[in-house]
Amino acid sequence: MKKLITATIAAVVLSSAAYADTIKVGVIGPFSGPFALQGKNFKAGIDAYFALHGNTVGDDTIEVIYRDVPQPDPAQSKALAQELVVKEGVQYLAGFYFTPDAMAATPILEQGNVPMVVMNAATSAIVTKSPYVVRTSFTTWQTSTPIAKVAKDAGVNKVISIVSDYGPGVDAENAFKTAFEKEGGEVVEAIRMPLSTNDFSPIMQRVKDSGAEAVFAFLPSGPTTLGFVKAFNQNGLKDAGIKLFAPGDLTQESDLPALGDQALGMQTTFHYAVSHDSPENKEFVAAAQKAIGNPAELSFPAVGAFDGMHVIAKMIEATGGEQDAEKAVEAVKGLSWTSPRGPVTIDPESRHIMQNIYLREVTKADDGSYFNKEIQTFEKQGDPGLEAAK
Amino acid sequence: MQTVFSIAVDALAYGMVLFVISIGLSVTMGLMRVVNLAHGAFAMIGGYIASYAARDLGLGYAAAVLLAVAGTVLIAIPIERLLYRRIYGAPELTQVLMTIGITFCIIGIANFVFGPTLKTIPLPDTLRGSADLGFRSIATHRIFAIICGLLVAAALWFLIEKTAFGIKLRAAVDNAAMAAALGVRTEFVYAVSFAVAIGLAALGGVVGAELLPVEPYYALRYMVTFLVVVSVGGAGSIPGALLACLLLGAIDTTGRYLAPEYGEFFFYLAVIIIVILFPRGLAGRFK
């Protein structure tokens, strides 16, 4: 009797796996709360992918199941990932805006035979936590390294670095310091300020006293960047000729209308600007803006999600819809395609995305709106953070 | 020496912005004895109205400020009549639950109506840019905030300590039944002081928007700081709140300058010490 039951269950499980026509993808991200805008961008990127390429791969239909983790919360992220794998039977996990959320879910990948496609979380180490992690976003090391060369080329030798005191901020500080010292420059002082800082005047005073020629800054996109840039201008640093360099988090498209004139002329390096000039990007932006509703809200997490869906579609194609994490991940190693952000490749070694990093300048368009104008390209950038960790 | 002056100016400006926003909460908590956790939400509504008026309707800054204060009070009146009136004199837990509920509702509505992005309030040319103090430059807007803070403090002190209305308010707070028996219309007094407190919240939201930008989570993000100011200053005391703001502003600014990596350690250490020494706040008026 016991054998019969086991056999029946086995038969049911096997047949359902072999002839499954709906492939479920679980997406975890912040869809409510203070970071809801980023989750909205995930959804817009995924919807844009389906709008342009359809939601079927061969005979299989992709179904996306969303789960909400409003703020960095590793325990909840892990619980939801487990629920998605065990109860919903998802074959792929994706999304993950915050690094701790992605880290927390990696231990269940091998057990669950499920690949994870990270659509945002930007700490280098995530891909080392499990061989089934693939990332289609960027790392803070990747976006913060080229700006060091930009600073040096602008004739700057002494820089003060100011970052928010949390993981990505420390990453940015190290990335810039490593790259800038390699260029022959000097970081005269490194300040880490609490995430909750809202009055930046004292910090600007420190900058003045330090005698640095330029500031390297990293703050998470959102309300604080506005206060930071304003304080930089209003305390006379801009007028004193001190330059401000930062990765693109500071001039995220959705913050630009608020930053306005304050940010004009600011140079940042990043992997994606909504204004990127290519036919692929035009198509993507049109579809994603339609999906998100308000065009001004579209920013970088959408492109990570869009490319993430592309990778998942390729995985489904390679496995024929069967659940086989190893085969799926193997199939996308070295995969190259033209993303809305430009040519990209999944690095077969690290499973992180290799891409162009662009130097952009905040510019005023003819209609009075502001955008990041790409003025220089650093081609095929890998993730220097992984090497640095070795 | 220059650095000391410089920090002092920053501390004064930061303290005054805190004061303008928090003083309304001090009034509701100290004089009306309502723990109003929705105070930040009303400040946020003021910010949104000003932003809408100045950016989308193209009104001037002064008009936007007035509209923000009037509009927020107008929105608050039905809320006071329908909700707050029930919790006057209720236990603190009831008040906390009710007002935090109101806060979440307002966050949801703001997110739905205005979206999750930052909203700015464009400044007039006279307040834009920076002024030269000789030893450093400071944003003109900060000087404006300092003046606003001093004016608000003076006006409130006069209203509460020197006018007939102030006497009635203090009487109604000390013993509502007795005040009513003597012919004071306590309901009217409460409604007016609630409106004043909300108006101050809105004013603070607009004036402080350069430092604390307006977005849906404004309502919760800065609430702890506001509550700290009130508890350190002593609820209901205007000189107390002013002193607390200047003191906390100075500690926070100096700490941020000298040792930013300690975060808000010095700020909260100071709060702990003050609250141990003065459990009712620096100038608590009630036992």
XYZ file of C-alpha atoms in Angstrom:
677
model
C 0.000 0.000 0.000
C 2.754 2.358 1.015
C 4.604 1.616 -2.180
C 1.509 2.272 -4.222
C 1.003 5.670 -2.614
C 4.649 6.580 -3.117
C 4.446 5.483 -6.733
C 1.286 7.480 -7.320
C 2.792 10.591 -5.771
C 5.960 10.119 -7.785
C 3.954 9.692 -10.963
C 1.884 12.796 -10.287
C 4.940 14.881 -9.412
C 6.929 13.674 -12.403
C 4.166 14.083 -14.929
C 3.229 17.516 -13.654
C 6.855 18.562 -13.920
C 7.256 17.200 -17.412
C 4.081 18.631 -18.908
C 3.794 21.800 -16.862
C 2.603 24.609 -19.028
C 2.627 27.390 -16.444
C 6.032 28.373 -15.097
C 5.758 30.338 -11.894
C 8.260 33.072 -11.047
C 8.252 34.499 -7.516
C 9.268 38.148 -7.295
C 10.163 39.603 -3.898
C 10.471 43.366 -3.553
C 9.221 46.453 -1.726
C 5.725 46.980 -3.130
C 4.392 49.065 -0.256
C 5.926 51.418 2.296
C 8.662 54.027 1.839
C 10.372 52.094 -0.975
C 7.211 51.235 -2.915
C 8.446 53.286 -5.864
C 11.310 50.839 -6.388
C 8.939 47.858 -6.273
C 6.706 49.663 -8.742
C 9.717 49.925 -11.032
C 10.324 46.164 -10.745
C 6.756 45.545 -11.801
C 6.962 48.070 -14.635
C 10.131 46.398 -15.970
C 8.532 42.945 -15.865
C 5.302 44.172 -17.448
C 7.308 45.941 -20.145
C 9.120 42.679 -20.925
C 5.826 40.809 -21.311
C 4.395 43.638 -23.411
C 7.350 43.499 -25.828
C 8.165 39.792 -25.872
C 4.986 38.108 -24.643
C 4.720 35.936 -21.552
C 5.191 32.595 -23.298
C 8.368 30.629 -23.933
C 7.675 27.755 -26.360
C 4.550 26.061 -24.947
C 5.086 27.408 -21.480
C 3.405 30.454 -19.999
C 5.200 32.548 -17.387
C 3.177 33.530 -14.348
C 4.646 36.064 -11.922
C 3.741 35.959 -8.237
C 4.635 39.083 -6.255
C 5.521 39.125 -2.561
C 5.975 42.317 -0.571
C 8.895 43.049 1.788
C 8.414 46.781 2.471
C 11.755 47.391 4.212
C 15.037 45.493 4.565
C 13.846 42.450 6.522
C 15.911 39.274 5.994
C 13.666 37.058 8.119
C 10.518 38.004 6.238
C 12.284 37.736 2.898
C 13.434 34.209 3.699
C 9.999 33.184 4.940
C 8.337 34.512 1.791
C 10.926 32.890 -0.480
C 10.319 29.580 1.293
C 6.576 29.973 0.951
C 6.942 30.747 -2.754
C 9.086 27.667 -3.344
C 7.173 25.211 -1.159
C 3.547 26.316 -1.383
C 3.343 28.165 -4.678
C 5.819 25.879 -6.415
C 7.744 28.651 -8.160
C 10.614 27.525 -10.383
C 12.456 30.843 -10.195
C 12.997 33.462 -7.511
C 13.628 37.024 -8.606
C 13.483 40.659 -7.520
C 15.240 41.577 -4.247
C 15.794 45.291 -3.825
C 17.871 45.105 -0.628
C 21.061 43.127 -0.123
C 20.088 41.535 3.238
C 16.839 40.270 1.699
C 18.706 38.590 -1.153
C 21.359 37.150 1.184
C 18.703 35.645 3.455
C 17.027 33.741 0.633
C 20.202 32.203 -0.875
C 20.424 29.132 1.448
C 17.150 27.688 0.120
C 18.162 27.816 -3.557
C 20.068 24.549 -3.732
C 17.598 22.692 -1.538
C 14.669 23.984 -3.572
C 16.421 23.513 -6.924
C 15.567 27.122 -7.739
C 17.738 29.762 -9.447
C 17.650 33.342 -8.146
C 17.798 36.351 -10.448
C 18.744 39.458 -8.457
C 17.138 42.502 -10.083
C 18.650 45.167 -7.857
C 20.534 44.349 -4.612
C 23.997 45.789 -5.235
C 26.482 44.262 -2.806
C 29.206 42.279 -4.584
C 29.134 39.265 -2.251
C 25.587 38.082 -3.047
C 26.670 36.056 -6.095
C 29.190 34.136 -3.973
C 26.529 32.888 -1.551
C 25.125 30.283 -3.917
C 26.039 28.997 -7.393
C 22.395 29.555 -8.405
C 22.465 33.357 -8.088
C 22.519 35.467 -11.248
C 22.441 39.259 -11.101
C 21.124 41.635 -13.762
C 21.456 44.950 -11.934
C 24.822 46.449 -10.924
C 27.084 46.648 -7.888
C 28.071 49.778 -6.029
C 31.701 48.877 -6.768
C 30.895 48.685 -10.455
C 29.242 52.108 -10.614
C 31.587 53.905 -8.161
C 34.899 52.854 -9.724
C 34.834 54.780 -13.054
C 34.079 58.114 -11.344
C 37.581 58.007 -9.829
C 39.070 58.263 -13.316
C 36.650 61.076 -14.153
C 37.785 62.973 -11.063
C 41.443 62.481 -11.851
C 40.914 63.551 -15.474
C 39.269 66.724 -14.203
C 42.573 67.571 -12.503
C 41.520 66.686 -8.961
C 44.124 65.194 -6.617
C 42.630 65.539 -3.143
C 39.172 64.177 -2.468
C 37.086 63.897 0.667
C 34.677 60.964 0.659
C 31.275 61.232 2.341
C 29.015 58.200 2.464
C 25.955 57.024 4.349
C 27.027 54.608 7.047
C 25.608 51.299 5.783
C 26.720 48.443 3.531
C 26.487 50.059 0.076
C 27.917 53.320 1.448
C 30.993 51.540 2.787
C 31.265 49.686 -0.546
C 31.194 52.988 -2.408
C 33.851 54.485 -0.131
C 36.185 51.508 -0.638
C 35.552 51.313 -4.372
C 36.333 54.973 -4.902
C 39.371 54.929 -2.629
C 40.849 51.874 -4.353
C 40.301 53.258 -7.837
C 41.347 56.816 -7.020
C 44.579 55.774 -5.342
C 45.349 53.574 -8.333
C 44.999 56.722 -10.454
C 47.488 58.466 -8.174
C 45.043 60.613 -6.216
C 44.572 60.909 -2.495
C 41.480 60.552 -0.311
C 42.268 63.056 2.432
C 39.385 62.172 4.697
C 36.571 59.632 4.737
C 33.386 60.535 6.571
C 30.608 58.063 7.289
C 27.397 59.719 8.364
C 24.272 58.080 9.783
C 21.510 57.174 7.329
C 19.042 59.361 9.206
C 21.085 62.564 8.763
C 18.876 65.380 7.529
C 20.985 68.496 8.165
C 24.179 68.344 6.127
C 25.540 71.815 6.892
C 28.056 70.640 9.543
C 29.357 68.019 7.110
C 29.837 70.686 4.447
C 31.801 72.690 6.992
C 34.072 69.666 7.468
C 34.571 69.520 3.708
C 35.670 73.157 3.669
C 38.084 72.611 6.550
C 39.592 69.497 4.951
C 41.060 71.421 2.017
C 39.889 68.828 -0.502
C 39.330 69.862 -4.132
C 36.369 67.582 -4.644
C 33.778 65.522 -2.790
C 32.924 61.911 -3.514
C 29.485 61.172 -2.109
C 27.191 58.199 -1.807
C 23.683 58.357 -0.363
C 20.767 56.056 -1.115
C 18.347 57.617 -3.604
C 15.375 59.338 -1.975
C 14.678 62.265 0.363
C 18.191 62.703 1.785
C 19.898 63.279 -1.570
C 17.883 66.468 -1.988
C 19.063 67.900 1.331
C 22.641 66.858 0.596
C 22.861 68.516 -2.806
C 21.144 71.653 -1.500
C 23.507 71.895 1.463
C 26.444 71.464 -0.922
C 25.305 74.421 -3.033
C 24.025 76.699 -0.286
C 27.074 76.454 1.936
C 29.110 77.946 -0.856
C 31.034 74.794 -1.788
C 29.912 74.908 -5.397
C 30.881 78.585 -5.647
C 34.257 77.831 -4.059
C 34.950 75.550 -7.038
C 34.746 72.274 -5.127
C 33.496 69.519 -7.406
C 30.958 66.865 -6.502
C 31.332 63.322 -7.830
C 28.953 60.472 -7.109
C 27.492 57.281 -8.508
C 24.086 57.675 -10.183
C 22.099 56.869 -7.059
C 22.244 60.590 -6.244
C 20.595 61.657 -9.481
C 17.981 58.926 -9.884
C 15.450 60.027 -12.523
C 12.514 60.022 -10.114
C 14.367 62.459 -7.798
C 15.409 64.844 -10.579
C 12.216 66.938 -10.757
C 12.686 67.756 -7.055
C 16.436 68.353 -7.331
C 15.935 70.619 -10.342
C 18.428 73.433 -10.794
C 20.341 72.365 -7.695
C 21.644 69.304 -9.503
C 22.296 70.979 -12.843
C 25.766 70.069 -14.131
C 26.294 67.308 -11.572
C 28.332 64.404 -12.958
C 27.575 60.859 -11.912
C 28.475 57.393 -13.188
C 25.835 54.708 -13.474
C 24.790 51.741 -15.575
C 21.520 53.137 -16.849
C 19.929 56.449 -17.708
C 16.323 56.577 -18.873
C 17.560 58.973 -21.574
C 19.994 56.378 -23.058
C 19.883 56.795 -26.828
C 19.213 53.459 -28.530
C 16.251 51.875 -30.329
C 16.091 49.124 -27.658
C 15.823 51.691 -24.912
C 13.169 53.757 -26.725
C 11.037 50.643 -27.051
C 11.628 49.720 -23.409
C 10.931 53.209 -22.040
C 7.683 53.484 -24.009
C 6.455 50.135 -22.672
C 7.683 50.692 -19.108
C 6.260 54.195 -18.837
C 2.924 52.837 -19.951
C 3.162 50.120 -17.313
C 4.144 52.428 -14.464
C 1.507 55.068 -15.219
C 3.445 58.216 -14.362
C 6.458 58.547 -16.732
C 8.403 60.629 -14.172
C 8.545 57.652 -11.795
C 10.536 55.379 -14.089
C 14.119 54.720 -12.991
C 16.895 52.122 -12.855
C 15.268 49.153 -11.006
C 12.941 48.754 -14.005
C 15.800 47.920 -16.364
C 17.225 45.388 -13.871
C 13.810 43.719 -13.769
C 13.407 43.848 -17.549
C 16.749 42.122 -18.122
C 16.023 39.766 -15.247
C 12.913 38.537 -17.080
C 15.005 38.147 -20.234
C 17.423 35.899 -18.335
C 14.567 33.880 -16.845
C 12.988 33.446 -20.279
C 16.324 32.137 -21.580
C 16.530 29.757 -18.621
C 13.052 28.416 -19.326
C 13.959 27.979 -22.986
C 17.105 26.031 -22.083
C 15.372 23.694 -19.638
C 12.203 23.262 -21.709
C 10.158 24.299 -18.707
C 11.516 21.618 -16.411
C 12.756 22.453 -12.963
C 16.528 22.160 -13.201
C 18.368 24.984 -11.519
C 21.832 23.839 -12.517
C 21.010 23.526 -16.204
C 19.162 26.848 -16.134
C 22.061 28.765 -14.588
C 24.588 26.994 -16.831
C 22.583 28.079 -19.890
C 22.829 31.810 -19.142
C 26.521 31.862 -18.202
C 28.197 33.987 -20.839
C 24.852 34.995 -22.315
C 25.156 38.275 -24.239
C 22.368 40.484 -25.474
C 21.530 44.102 -26.151
C 19.742 45.477 -23.141
C 18.008 48.885 -23.038
C 21.167 50.075 -21.204
C 23.514 48.837 -23.967
C 25.452 45.612 -24.638
C 25.581 43.297 -21.608
C 27.005 39.860 -20.785
C 26.465 37.545 -17.838
C 30.025 36.916 -16.660
C 30.413 33.106 -16.643
C 32.722 33.273 -13.615
C 30.780 35.477 -11.220
C 27.262 35.273 -12.767
C 27.141 39.040 -12.407
C 26.277 41.298 -15.319
C 29.104 42.921 -17.289
C 28.002 46.203 -18.796
C 28.913 49.704 -19.896
C 29.080 52.324 -17.175
C 28.219 55.813 -18.360
C 29.350 59.199 -17.157
C 26.296 61.437 -17.177
C 25.645 65.085 -16.530
C 22.353 66.482 -15.253
C 21.026 68.603 -18.110
C 17.910 70.649 -18.711
C 15.819 69.505 -21.664
C 14.039 71.876 -24.047
C 10.721 71.297 -22.279
C 12.201 72.373 -18.921
C 12.528 68.901 -17.444
C 15.838 67.484 -16.226
C 17.600 64.359 -17.376
C 20.920 62.502 -17.088
C 22.787 63.119 -20.334
C 25.367 60.455 -21.124
C 28.685 62.064 -22.078
C 31.261 59.276 -21.747
C 31.193 55.489 -21.853
C 33.336 53.047 -19.879
C 32.905 49.850 -21.828
C 32.502 46.308 -20.488
C 32.903 46.912 -16.795
C 32.945 43.829 -14.596
C 32.587 43.872 -10.832
C 35.829 45.056 -9.182
C 34.265 44.371 -5.790
C 34.678 40.612 -6.103
C 38.387 40.901 -6.842
C 38.846 43.308 -3.965
C 37.208 40.827 -1.600
C 39.607 38.047 -2.578
C 37.204 80.141 16.349
C 35.703 80.501 12.929
C 34.642 76.871 13.088
C 32.945 77.417 16.446
C 30.929 80.334 15.046
C 30.146 78.324 12.007
C 28.793 75.414 14.024
C 26.848 77.827 16.221
C 25.096 79.317 13.211
C 24.213 75.876 11.875
C 22.971 74.802 15.290
C 20.785 77.884 15.628
C 19.256 77.389 12.189
C 18.608 73.682 12.722
C 17.200 74.299 16.192
C 14.793 76.939 14.927
C 13.475 74.715 12.145
C 12.877 72.007 14.755
C 11.160 74.565 16.942
C 8.735 75.784 14.289
C 7.612 72.241 13.540
C 7.538 70.894 17.094
C 5.918 73.766 18.960
C 2.440 72.857 17.695
C 2.895 69.371 19.133
C 4.003 70.888 22.431
C 0.756 72.870 22.509
C -1.471 69.843 21.820
C 0.391 67.603 24.243
C 0.954 70.085 27.036
C -2.060 72.329 26.932
C -4.669 69.997 25.474
C -3.141 66.794 26.836
C -3.582 64.930 23.581
C -0.713 62.738 22.447
C -1.056 63.717 18.813
C 1.079 61.326 16.774
C -0.590 62.725 13.651
C 1.243 66.023 14.123
C 3.831 65.118 11.488
C 1.029 64.158 9.136
C -0.509 67.635 9.415
C 2.889 69.226 8.831
C 3.149 67.075 5.727
C -0.302 68.151 4.501
C 0.858 71.759 4.841
C 3.938 70.958 2.785
C 1.888 69.264 0.072
C -0.585 72.136 -0.180
C 2.229 74.698 -0.417
C 4.018 72.600 -3.019
C 0.823 72.219 -5.054
C -0.010 75.914 -4.796
C 3.460 77.122 -5.732
C 4.331 74.558 -8.389
C 1.072 73.653 -10.062
C -0.982 76.799 -9.492
C 2.001 79.121 -9.847
C 1.218 81.183 -6.746
C 3.890 83.155 -4.897
C 5.659 81.777 -1.828
C 3.786 83.975 0.650
C 0.432 82.999 -0.843
C 1.460 79.352 -0.794
C 2.381 79.550 2.906
C -0.924 81.196 3.812
C -2.890 78.742 1.704
C -1.017 75.827 3.310
C -1.827 77.005 6.837
C -5.460 77.816 6.034
C -5.960 74.654 3.983
C -4.501 72.370 6.635
C -6.646 73.940 9.349
C -9.685 73.516 7.109
C -8.886 69.834 6.642
C -8.264 69.449 10.379
C -11.607 70.952 11.499
C -13.808 67.986 10.511
C -11.147 65.604 11.848
C -11.219 67.442 15.174
C -15.009 67.419 15.386
C -15.422 63.773 14.404
C -12.344 62.097 15.864
C -10.236 64.168 18.235
C -13.183 65.383 20.305
C -13.768 61.790 21.420
C -10.272 61.354 22.796
C -9.877 64.516 24.882
C -9.214 63.240 28.382
C -9.097 59.631 27.218
C -6.261 57.361 28.402
C -2.974 57.901 26.542
C -3.052 54.489 24.872
C -6.397 55.282 23.236
C -5.020 58.596 22.004
C -1.873 56.995 20.638
C -3.809 54.296 18.788
C -6.297 56.741 17.327
C -3.719 59.269 16.156
C -1.277 56.724 14.742
C -4.244 55.300 12.804
C -4.993 58.749 11.424
C -1.312 59.064 10.461
C -1.356 55.832 8.464
C -4.547 56.903 6.684
C -3.001 60.249 5.745
C 0.194 58.547 4.496
C -1.880 56.237 2.310
C -3.971 59.075 0.910
C -0.893 61.266 0.245
C 0.822 58.360 -1.511
C -2.263 57.776 -3.648
C -2.927 61.418 -4.528
C 0.571 62.868 -4.878
C 2.624 59.741 -5.564
C 5.707 58.527 -3.728
C 8.192 61.026 -5.176
C 9.659 64.055 -3.396
C 7.803 67.334 -3.627
C 9.596 70.645 -3.341
C 8.294 74.107 -2.568
C 9.984 76.575 -4.914
C 11.431 79.502 -2.975
C 11.129 83.137 -4.066
C 14.328 84.705 -5.382
C 14.870 86.656 -2.164
C 15.126 83.442 -0.137
C 17.149 81.523 -2.683
C 20.922 81.438 -2.697
C 23.107 82.208 0.233
C 24.044 85.192 2.345
C 27.602 86.060 3.327
C 28.116 86.383 7.067
C 31.732 87.450 6.746
C 33.229 84.230 8.063
C 31.021 81.859 6.081
C 27.989 81.746 3.821
C 24.611 80.477 4.944
C 21.464 79.702 2.969
C 19.193 82.771 3.031
C 16.342 80.415 3.659
C 17.840 79.429 7.003
C 17.867 83.019 8.159
C 14.191 83.153 7.196
C 13.562 80.003 9.276
C 15.336 81.546 12.277
C 13.171 84.690 12.040
C 10.018 82.578 11.652
C 10.936 80.613 14.768
C 11.497 83.723 16.867
C 8.237 85.300 15.657
C 6.253 82.149 16.390
C 7.771 81.872 19.862
C 6.980 85.506 20.700
C 3.447 85.374 19.309
C 2.586 82.144 21.118
C 4.003 83.342 24.398
C 1.932 86.494 24.111
C -1.226 84.570 23.182
C -1.007 82.094 26.035
C 0.391 84.258 28.815
C -1.016 87.702 28.099
C -4.445 87.480 26.438
C -7.905 86.674 27.762
C -8.019 83.678 25.461
C -4.794 82.370 26.976
C -6.263 82.616 30.470
C -9.368 80.706 29.389
C -7.222 78.064 27.712
C -5.084 77.532 30.791
C -8.193 77.405 32.947
C -9.862 74.868 30.670
C -6.745 72.700 30.729
C -6.319 72.797 34.504
C -9.932 72.016 35.303
C -12.356 71.773 32.411
C -15.478 71.280 34.539
C -14.756 74.248 36.768
C -13.879 76.463 33.799
C -17.126 75.484 32.090
C -19.080 76.227 35.282
C -17.569 79.703 35.274
C -18.809 80.311 31.743
C -15.807 79.400 29.626
C -16.893 77.688 26.402
C -14.355 74.903 26.690
C -15.341 73.244 23.404
C -14.680 76.478 21.564
C -11.387 77.010 23.385
C -10.227 73.495 22.519
C -11.251 73.819 18.887
C -9.364 77.103 18.505
C -6.194 75.851 20.175
C -6.315 72.687 18.103
C -6.581 74.838 14.984
C -3.626 76.969 16.141
C -1.531 73.857 16.782
C -2.376 72.425 13.359
C -1.675 75.772 11.691
C 1.748 75.805 13.352
C 2.376 72.259 12.161
C 1.565 73.305 8.601
C 3.771 76.386 8.853
C 6.600 74.230 10.162
C 6.099 71.727 7.366
C 6.461 74.486 4.773
C 9.305 76.430 6.401
C 11.197 73.246 7.268
C 10.728 71.667 3.835
C 14.230 72.632 2.733
C 15.662 70.473 5.507
C 12.967 67.822 5.787
C 11.668 67.290 2.232
C 7.986 66.509 1.748
C 7.146 62.902 0.798
C 4.469 60.499 2.051
C 6.570 59.023 4.864
C 7.401 62.452 6.235
C 4.545 61.868 8.682
C 6.413 59.069 10.456
C 10.060 59.680 9.561
C 10.551 62.741 11.764
C 7.907 62.063 14.432
C 10.471 60.703 16.922
C 12.537 63.881 16.711
C 9.450 66.030 17.300
C 8.412 63.939 20.304
C 11.932 64.132 21.739
C 11.871 67.929 21.506
C 8.544 68.061 23.340
C 9.597 65.675 26.098
C 12.951 67.369 26.628
C 11.436 70.844 26.611
C 8.483 69.959 28.779
C 5.093 69.643 27.111
C 3.213 72.912 26.845
C 6.104 75.199 27.680
C 7.167 77.577 24.938
C 10.456 78.711 26.536
C 11.121 75.033 27.339
C 10.612 73.947 23.736
C 12.797 76.795 22.496
C 15.551 75.871 24.931
C 15.262 72.179 24.022
C 15.492 72.922 20.304
C 18.542 75.120 20.659
C 20.249 72.651 22.992
C 19.478 69.559 20.913
C 20.292 71.433 17.714
C 23.663 72.399 19.137
C 24.481 68.894 20.360
C 23.364 67.241 17.147
C 25.215 69.708 14.917
C 28.440 69.566 16.923
C 28.325 65.786 17.074
C 27.768 65.639 13.337
C 30.718 67.914 12.725
C 33.206 66.326 15.097
C 32.260 62.678 14.962
C 29.673 61.844 12.279
C 30.477 58.132 12.565
C 28.867 58.086 16.015
C 25.569 58.880 14.349
C 22.942 60.153 16.698
C 24.719 58.787 19.749
C 25.366 62.209 21.316
C 21.859 63.404 20.542
C 20.193 60.544 22.361
C 22.781 60.484 25.155
C 21.883 64.107 25.847
C 18.188 63.223 25.755
C 18.694 60.426 28.284
C 20.666 62.676 30.639
C 18.167 65.522 30.427
C 15.180 63.259 30.974
C 16.873 61.652 34.005
C 17.620 65.050 35.524
C 14.313 66.660 34.522
C 11.670 63.937 34.188
C 9.049 66.590 33.288
C 11.308 68.239 30.727
C 13.420 71.355 31.087
C 10.388 73.499 31.890
C 7.543 71.082 32.547
C 4.546 72.952 33.834
C 2.405 70.142 35.211
C 2.967 67.697 38.032
